[in-house]
Short mmCIF file of N, CA and C in Angstrom, two decimals:
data_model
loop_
_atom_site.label_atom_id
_atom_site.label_comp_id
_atom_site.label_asym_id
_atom_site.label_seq_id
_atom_site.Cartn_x
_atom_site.Cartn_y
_atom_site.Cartn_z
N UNK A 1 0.81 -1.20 0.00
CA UNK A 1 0.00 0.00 0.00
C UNK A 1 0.85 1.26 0.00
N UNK A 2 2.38 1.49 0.79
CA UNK A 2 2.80 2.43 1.06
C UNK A 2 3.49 2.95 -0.77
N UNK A 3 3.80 1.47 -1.24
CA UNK A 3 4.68 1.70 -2.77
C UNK A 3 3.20 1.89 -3.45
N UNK A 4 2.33 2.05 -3.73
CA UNK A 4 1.14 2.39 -4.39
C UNK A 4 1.13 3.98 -4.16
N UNK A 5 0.75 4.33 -2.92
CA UNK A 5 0.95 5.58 -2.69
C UNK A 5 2.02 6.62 -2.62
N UNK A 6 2.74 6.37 -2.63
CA UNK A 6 4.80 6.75 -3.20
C UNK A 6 4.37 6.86 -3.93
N UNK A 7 4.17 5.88 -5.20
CA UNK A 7 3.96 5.55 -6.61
C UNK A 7 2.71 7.18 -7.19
N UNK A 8 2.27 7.23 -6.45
CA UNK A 8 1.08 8.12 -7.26
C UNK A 8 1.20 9.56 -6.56
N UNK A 9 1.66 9.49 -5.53
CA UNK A 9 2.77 11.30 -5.27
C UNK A 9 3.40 11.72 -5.94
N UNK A 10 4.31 10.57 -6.29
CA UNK A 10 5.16 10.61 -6.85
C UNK A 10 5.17 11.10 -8.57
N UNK A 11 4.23 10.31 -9.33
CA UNK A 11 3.46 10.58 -10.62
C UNK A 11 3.00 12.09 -10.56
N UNK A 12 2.18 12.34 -9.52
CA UNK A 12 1.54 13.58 -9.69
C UNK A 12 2.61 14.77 -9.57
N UNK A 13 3.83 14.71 -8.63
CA UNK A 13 4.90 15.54 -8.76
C UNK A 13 5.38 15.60 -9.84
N UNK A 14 5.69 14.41 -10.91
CA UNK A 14 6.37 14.57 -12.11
C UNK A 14 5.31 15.11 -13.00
N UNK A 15 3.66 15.34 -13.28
CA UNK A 15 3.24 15.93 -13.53
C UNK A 15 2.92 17.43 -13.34
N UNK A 16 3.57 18.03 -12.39
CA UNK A 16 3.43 19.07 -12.05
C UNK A 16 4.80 20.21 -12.08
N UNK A 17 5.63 18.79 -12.46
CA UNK A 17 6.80 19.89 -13.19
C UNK A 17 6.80 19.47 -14.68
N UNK A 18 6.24 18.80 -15.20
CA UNK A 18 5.69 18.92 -16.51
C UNK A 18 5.28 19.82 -17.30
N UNK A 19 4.11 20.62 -16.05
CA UNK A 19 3.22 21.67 -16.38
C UNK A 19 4.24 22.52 -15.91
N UNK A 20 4.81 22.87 -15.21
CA UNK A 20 5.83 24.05 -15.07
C UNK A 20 7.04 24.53 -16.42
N UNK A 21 7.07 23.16 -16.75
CA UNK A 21 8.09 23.09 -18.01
C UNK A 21 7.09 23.63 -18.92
N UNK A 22 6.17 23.38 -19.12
CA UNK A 22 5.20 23.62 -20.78
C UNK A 22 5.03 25.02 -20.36
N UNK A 23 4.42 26.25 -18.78
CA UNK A 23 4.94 27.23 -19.02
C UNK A 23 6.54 27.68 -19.34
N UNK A 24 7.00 27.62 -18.53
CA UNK A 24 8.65 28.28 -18.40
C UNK A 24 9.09 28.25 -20.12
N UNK A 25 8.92 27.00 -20.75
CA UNK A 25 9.75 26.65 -22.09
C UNK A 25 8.94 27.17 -23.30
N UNK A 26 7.39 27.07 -23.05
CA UNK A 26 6.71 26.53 -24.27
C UNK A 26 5.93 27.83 -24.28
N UNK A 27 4.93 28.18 -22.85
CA UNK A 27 3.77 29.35 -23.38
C UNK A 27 4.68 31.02 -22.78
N UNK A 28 5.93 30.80 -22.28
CA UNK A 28 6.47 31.51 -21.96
C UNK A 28 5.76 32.87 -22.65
N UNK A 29 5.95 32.79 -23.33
CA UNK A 29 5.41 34.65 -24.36
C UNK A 29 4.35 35.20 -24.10
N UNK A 30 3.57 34.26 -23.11
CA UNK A 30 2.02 34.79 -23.44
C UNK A 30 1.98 35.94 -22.01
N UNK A 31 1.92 37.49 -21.98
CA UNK A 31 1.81 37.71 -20.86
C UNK A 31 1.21 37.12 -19.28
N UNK A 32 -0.08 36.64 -19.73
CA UNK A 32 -0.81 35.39 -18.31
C UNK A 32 0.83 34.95 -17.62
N UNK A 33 1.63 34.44 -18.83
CA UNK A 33 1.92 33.12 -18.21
C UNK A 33 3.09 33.50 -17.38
N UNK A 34 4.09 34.44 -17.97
CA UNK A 34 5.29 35.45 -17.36
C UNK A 34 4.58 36.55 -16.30
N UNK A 35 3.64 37.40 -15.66
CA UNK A 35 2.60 37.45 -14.98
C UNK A 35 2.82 36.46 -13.50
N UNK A 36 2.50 35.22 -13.91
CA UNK A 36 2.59 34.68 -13.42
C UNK A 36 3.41 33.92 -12.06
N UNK A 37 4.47 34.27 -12.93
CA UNK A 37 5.75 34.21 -12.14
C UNK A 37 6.60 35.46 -11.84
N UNK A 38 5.88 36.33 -11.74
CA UNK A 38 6.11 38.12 -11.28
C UNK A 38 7.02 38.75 -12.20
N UNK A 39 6.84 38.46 -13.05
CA UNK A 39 7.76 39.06 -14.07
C UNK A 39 6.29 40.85 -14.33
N UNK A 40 7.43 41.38 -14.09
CA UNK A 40 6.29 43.00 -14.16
C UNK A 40 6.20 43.30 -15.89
N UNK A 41 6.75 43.39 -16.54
CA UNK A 41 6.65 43.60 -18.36
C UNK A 41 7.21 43.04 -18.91
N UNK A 42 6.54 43.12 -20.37
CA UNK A 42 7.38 42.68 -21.91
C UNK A 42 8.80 42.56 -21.80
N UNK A 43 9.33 43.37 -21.50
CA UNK A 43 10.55 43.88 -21.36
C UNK A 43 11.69 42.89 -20.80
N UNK A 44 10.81 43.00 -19.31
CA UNK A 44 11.44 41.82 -18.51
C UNK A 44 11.68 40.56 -19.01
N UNK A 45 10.39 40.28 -18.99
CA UNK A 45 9.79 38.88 -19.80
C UNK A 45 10.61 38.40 -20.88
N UNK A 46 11.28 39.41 -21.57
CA UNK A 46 12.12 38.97 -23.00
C UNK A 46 13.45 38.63 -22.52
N UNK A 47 13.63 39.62 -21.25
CA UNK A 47 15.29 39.52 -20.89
C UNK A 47 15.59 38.55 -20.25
N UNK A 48 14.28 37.92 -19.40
CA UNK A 48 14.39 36.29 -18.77
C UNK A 48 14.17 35.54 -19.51
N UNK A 49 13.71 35.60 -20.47
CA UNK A 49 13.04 34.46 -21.74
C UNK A 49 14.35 33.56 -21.31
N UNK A 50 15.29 33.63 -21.80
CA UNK A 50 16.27 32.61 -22.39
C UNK A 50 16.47 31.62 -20.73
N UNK A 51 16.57 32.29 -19.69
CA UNK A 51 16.81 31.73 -17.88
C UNK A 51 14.90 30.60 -17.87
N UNK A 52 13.83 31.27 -18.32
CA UNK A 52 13.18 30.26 -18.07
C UNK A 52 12.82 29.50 -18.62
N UNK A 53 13.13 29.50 -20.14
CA UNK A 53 13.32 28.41 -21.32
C UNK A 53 14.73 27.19 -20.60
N UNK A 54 15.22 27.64 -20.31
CA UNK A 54 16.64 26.80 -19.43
C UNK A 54 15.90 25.84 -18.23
N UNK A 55 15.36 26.95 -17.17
CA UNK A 55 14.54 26.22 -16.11
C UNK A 55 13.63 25.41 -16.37
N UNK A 56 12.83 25.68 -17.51
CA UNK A 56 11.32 24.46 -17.94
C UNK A 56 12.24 23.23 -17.92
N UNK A 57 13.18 23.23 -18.35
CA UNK A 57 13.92 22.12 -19.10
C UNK A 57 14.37 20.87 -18.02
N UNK A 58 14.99 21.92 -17.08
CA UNK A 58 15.25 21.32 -15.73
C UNK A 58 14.07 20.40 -15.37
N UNK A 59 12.56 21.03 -15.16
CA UNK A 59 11.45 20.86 -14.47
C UNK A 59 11.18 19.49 -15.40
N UNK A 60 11.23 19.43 -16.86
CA UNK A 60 10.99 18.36 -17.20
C UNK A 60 11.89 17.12 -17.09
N UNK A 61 13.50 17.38 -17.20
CA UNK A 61 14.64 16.45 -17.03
C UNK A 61 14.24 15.56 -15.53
N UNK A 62 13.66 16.48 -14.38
CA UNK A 62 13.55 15.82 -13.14
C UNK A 62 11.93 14.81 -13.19
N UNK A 63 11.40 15.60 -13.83
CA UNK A 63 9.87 14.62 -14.21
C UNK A 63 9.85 13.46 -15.13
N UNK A 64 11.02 13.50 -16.18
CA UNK A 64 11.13 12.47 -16.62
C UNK A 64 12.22 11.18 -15.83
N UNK A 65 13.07 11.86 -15.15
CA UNK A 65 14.04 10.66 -13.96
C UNK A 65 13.08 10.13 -13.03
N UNK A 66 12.11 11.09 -12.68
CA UNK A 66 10.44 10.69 -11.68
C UNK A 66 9.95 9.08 -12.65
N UNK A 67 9.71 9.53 -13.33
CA UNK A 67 8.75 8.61 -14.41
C UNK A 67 9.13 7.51 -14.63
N UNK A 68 10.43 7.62 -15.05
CA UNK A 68 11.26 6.52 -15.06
C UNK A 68 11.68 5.83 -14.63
N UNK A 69 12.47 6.52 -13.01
CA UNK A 69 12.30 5.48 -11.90
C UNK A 69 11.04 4.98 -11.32
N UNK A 70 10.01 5.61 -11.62
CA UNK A 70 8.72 4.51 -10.83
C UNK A 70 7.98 3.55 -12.15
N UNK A 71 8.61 3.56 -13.24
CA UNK A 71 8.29 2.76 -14.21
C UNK A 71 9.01 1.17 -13.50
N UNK A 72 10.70 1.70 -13.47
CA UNK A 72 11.33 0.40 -13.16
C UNK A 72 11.04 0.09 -11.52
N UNK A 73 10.85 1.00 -11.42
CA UNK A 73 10.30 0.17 -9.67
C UNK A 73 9.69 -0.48 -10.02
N UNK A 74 8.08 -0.41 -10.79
CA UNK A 74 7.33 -1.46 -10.97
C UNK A 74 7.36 -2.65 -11.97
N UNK A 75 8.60 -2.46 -12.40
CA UNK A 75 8.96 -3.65 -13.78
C UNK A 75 9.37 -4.84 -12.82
N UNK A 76 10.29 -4.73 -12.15
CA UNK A 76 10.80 -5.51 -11.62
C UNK A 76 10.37 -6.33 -10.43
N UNK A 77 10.85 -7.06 -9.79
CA UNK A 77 10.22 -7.75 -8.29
C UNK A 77 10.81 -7.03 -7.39
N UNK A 78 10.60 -7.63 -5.79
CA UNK A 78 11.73 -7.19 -4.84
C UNK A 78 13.08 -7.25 -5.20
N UNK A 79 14.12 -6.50 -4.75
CA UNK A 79 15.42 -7.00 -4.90
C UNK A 79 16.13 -6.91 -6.48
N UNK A 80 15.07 -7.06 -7.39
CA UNK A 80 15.51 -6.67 -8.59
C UNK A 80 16.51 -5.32 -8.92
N UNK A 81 17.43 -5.47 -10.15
CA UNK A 81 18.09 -4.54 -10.69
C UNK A 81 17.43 -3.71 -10.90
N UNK A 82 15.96 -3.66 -11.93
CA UNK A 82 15.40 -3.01 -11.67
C UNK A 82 14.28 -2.46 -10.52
N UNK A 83 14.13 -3.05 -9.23
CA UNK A 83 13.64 -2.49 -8.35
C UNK A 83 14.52 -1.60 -7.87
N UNK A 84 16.17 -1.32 -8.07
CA UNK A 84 16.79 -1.28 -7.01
C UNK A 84 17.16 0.26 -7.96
N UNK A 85 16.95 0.04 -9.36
CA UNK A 85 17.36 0.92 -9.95
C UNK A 85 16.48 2.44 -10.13
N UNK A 86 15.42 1.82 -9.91
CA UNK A 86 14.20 2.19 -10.12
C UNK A 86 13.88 2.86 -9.12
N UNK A 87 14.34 2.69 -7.70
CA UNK A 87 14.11 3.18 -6.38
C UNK A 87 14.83 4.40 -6.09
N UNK A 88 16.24 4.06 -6.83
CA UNK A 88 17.37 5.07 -6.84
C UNK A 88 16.90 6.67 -7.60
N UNK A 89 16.58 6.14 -8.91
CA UNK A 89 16.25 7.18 -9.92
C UNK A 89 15.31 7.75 -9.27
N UNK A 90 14.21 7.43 -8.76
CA UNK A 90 12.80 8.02 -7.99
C UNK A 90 13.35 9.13 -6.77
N UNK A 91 14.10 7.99 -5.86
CA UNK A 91 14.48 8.71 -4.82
C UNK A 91 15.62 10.27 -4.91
N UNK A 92 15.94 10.31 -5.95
CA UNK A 92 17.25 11.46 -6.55
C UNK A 92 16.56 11.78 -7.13
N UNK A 93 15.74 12.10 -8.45
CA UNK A 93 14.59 12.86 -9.29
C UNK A 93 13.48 13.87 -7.73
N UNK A 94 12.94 12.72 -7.19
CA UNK A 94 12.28 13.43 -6.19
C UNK A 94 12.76 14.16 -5.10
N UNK A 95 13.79 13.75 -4.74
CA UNK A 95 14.80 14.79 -3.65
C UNK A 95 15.13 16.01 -4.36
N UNK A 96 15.54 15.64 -5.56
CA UNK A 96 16.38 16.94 -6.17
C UNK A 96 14.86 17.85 -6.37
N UNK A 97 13.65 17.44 -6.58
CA UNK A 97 12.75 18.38 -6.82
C UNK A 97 12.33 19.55 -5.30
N UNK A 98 12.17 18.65 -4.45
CA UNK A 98 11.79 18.73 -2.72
C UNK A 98 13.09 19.83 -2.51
N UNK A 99 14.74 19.65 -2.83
CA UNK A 99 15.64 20.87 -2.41
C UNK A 99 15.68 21.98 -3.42
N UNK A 100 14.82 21.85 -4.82
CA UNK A 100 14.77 23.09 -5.49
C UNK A 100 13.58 23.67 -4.87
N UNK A 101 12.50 22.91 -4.42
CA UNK A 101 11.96 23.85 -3.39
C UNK A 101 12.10 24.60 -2.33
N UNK A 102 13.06 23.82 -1.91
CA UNK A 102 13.51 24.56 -0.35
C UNK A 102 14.58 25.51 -1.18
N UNK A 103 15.34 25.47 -1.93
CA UNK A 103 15.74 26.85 -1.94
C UNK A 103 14.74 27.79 -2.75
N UNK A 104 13.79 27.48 -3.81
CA UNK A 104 13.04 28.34 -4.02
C UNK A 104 12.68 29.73 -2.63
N UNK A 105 12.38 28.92 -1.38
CA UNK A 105 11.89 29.55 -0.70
C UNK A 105 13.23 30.14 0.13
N UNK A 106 14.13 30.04 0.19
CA UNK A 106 15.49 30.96 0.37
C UNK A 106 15.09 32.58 -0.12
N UNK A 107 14.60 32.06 -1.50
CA UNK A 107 15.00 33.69 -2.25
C UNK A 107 13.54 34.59 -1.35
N UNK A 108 12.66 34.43 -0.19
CA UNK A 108 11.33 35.35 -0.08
C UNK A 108 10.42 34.93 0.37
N UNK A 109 9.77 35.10 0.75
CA UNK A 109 8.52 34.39 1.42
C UNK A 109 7.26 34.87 0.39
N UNK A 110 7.25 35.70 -0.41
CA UNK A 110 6.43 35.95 -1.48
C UNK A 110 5.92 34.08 -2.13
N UNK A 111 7.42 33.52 -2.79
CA UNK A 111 7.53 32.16 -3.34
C UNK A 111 6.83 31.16 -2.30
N UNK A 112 6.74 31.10 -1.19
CA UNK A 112 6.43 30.30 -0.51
C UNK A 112 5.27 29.60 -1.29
N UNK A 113 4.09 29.93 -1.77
CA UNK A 113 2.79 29.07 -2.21
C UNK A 113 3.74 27.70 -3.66
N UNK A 114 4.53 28.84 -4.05
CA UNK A 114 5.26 28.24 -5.32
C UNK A 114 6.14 27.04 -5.00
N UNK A 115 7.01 27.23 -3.70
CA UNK A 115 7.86 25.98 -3.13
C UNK A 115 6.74 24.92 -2.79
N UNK A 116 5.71 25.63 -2.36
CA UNK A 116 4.77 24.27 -1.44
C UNK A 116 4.35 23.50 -2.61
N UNK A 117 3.80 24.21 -3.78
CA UNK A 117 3.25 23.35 -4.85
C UNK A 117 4.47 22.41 -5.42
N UNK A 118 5.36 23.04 -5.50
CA UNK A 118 6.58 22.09 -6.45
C UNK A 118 7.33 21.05 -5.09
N UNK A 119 6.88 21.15 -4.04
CA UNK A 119 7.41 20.45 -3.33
C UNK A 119 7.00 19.43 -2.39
N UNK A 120 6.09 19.72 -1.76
CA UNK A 120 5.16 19.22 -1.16
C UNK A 120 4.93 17.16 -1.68
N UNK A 121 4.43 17.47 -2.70
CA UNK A 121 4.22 16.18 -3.13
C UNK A 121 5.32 15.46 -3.66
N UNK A 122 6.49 15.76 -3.74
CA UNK A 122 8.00 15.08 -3.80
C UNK A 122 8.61 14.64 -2.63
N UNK A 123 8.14 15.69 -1.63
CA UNK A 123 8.67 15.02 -0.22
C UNK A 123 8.23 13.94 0.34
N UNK A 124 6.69 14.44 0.16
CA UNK A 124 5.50 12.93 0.57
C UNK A 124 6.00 11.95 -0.41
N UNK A 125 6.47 11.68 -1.38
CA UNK A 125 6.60 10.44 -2.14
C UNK A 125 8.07 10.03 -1.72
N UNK A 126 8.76 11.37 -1.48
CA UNK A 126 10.22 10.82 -0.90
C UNK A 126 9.96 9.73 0.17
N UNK A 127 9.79 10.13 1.17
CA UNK A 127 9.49 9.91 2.03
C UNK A 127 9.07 8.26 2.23
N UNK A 128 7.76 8.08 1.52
CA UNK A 128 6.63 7.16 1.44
C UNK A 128 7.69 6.00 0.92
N UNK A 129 8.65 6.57 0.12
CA UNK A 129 9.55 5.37 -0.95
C UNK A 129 10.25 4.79 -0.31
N UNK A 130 10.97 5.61 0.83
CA UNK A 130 12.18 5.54 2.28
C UNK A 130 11.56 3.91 2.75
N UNK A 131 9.96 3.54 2.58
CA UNK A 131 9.56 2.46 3.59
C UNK A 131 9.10 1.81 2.82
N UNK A 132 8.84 2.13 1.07
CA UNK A 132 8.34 0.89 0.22
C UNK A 132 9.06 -0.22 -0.09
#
């Protein structure tokens, strides 16, 4: 039960820097979406363009090591290469997401709602995996 629920924190975290990547990389241009992430004008928005086209990238590289390690977690049995491999990739994809949150929230307490969303559900799956 505990690797079921790991398993689907875990999913939903790599979905949620998915969606961070498709802004940062993809709808970046659209004012809403730079707005969003306090960018005050056009202006700005153009001069960070290239820093959050970089960052989406990140957000997806760690959602796809997410994905991947809970793919091979579940390929394999106990004890397997791939359980073992699979546990690894999960547990480092999801940590590394959980300490870009915690320093997110270094830079302000403004970010705080922003660390909790990108983090929150990486820790709980960290965590949950520690005992699957």
């Amino acid at each position: 039960m505990v690797a079921i629920l790991a398993t689907a924190l875990g999913a939903l975290a790599a979905l949620v820097h998915v969606y961070i990547f498709v802004l940062e990389s993809i709808r970046w241009r659209a004012p809403r979406v730079w707005r969003r992430f306090g960018v005050a004008d056009q202006q700005a928005a153009d001069t960070v363009r290239p820093m959050a086209y970089n960052q989406g990238f990140y957000n997806l590289f760690l959602a796809v090591g997410a994905a991947l390690g809970l793919a091979l977690f579940w390929a394999g049995g106990p004890g397997t290469v791939a359980d073992v491999a699979g546990r690894t990739l999960a547990l480092f994809s999801l940590g590394c997401m959980a300490g870009a949150a915690l320093v997110l929230i270094t830079t302000g307490r403004r970010y705080l709602a922003a660390a909790a969303m990108q983090g929150v559900l990486p820790l709980a799956a960290f965590v949950l995996f520690l005992f699957a």
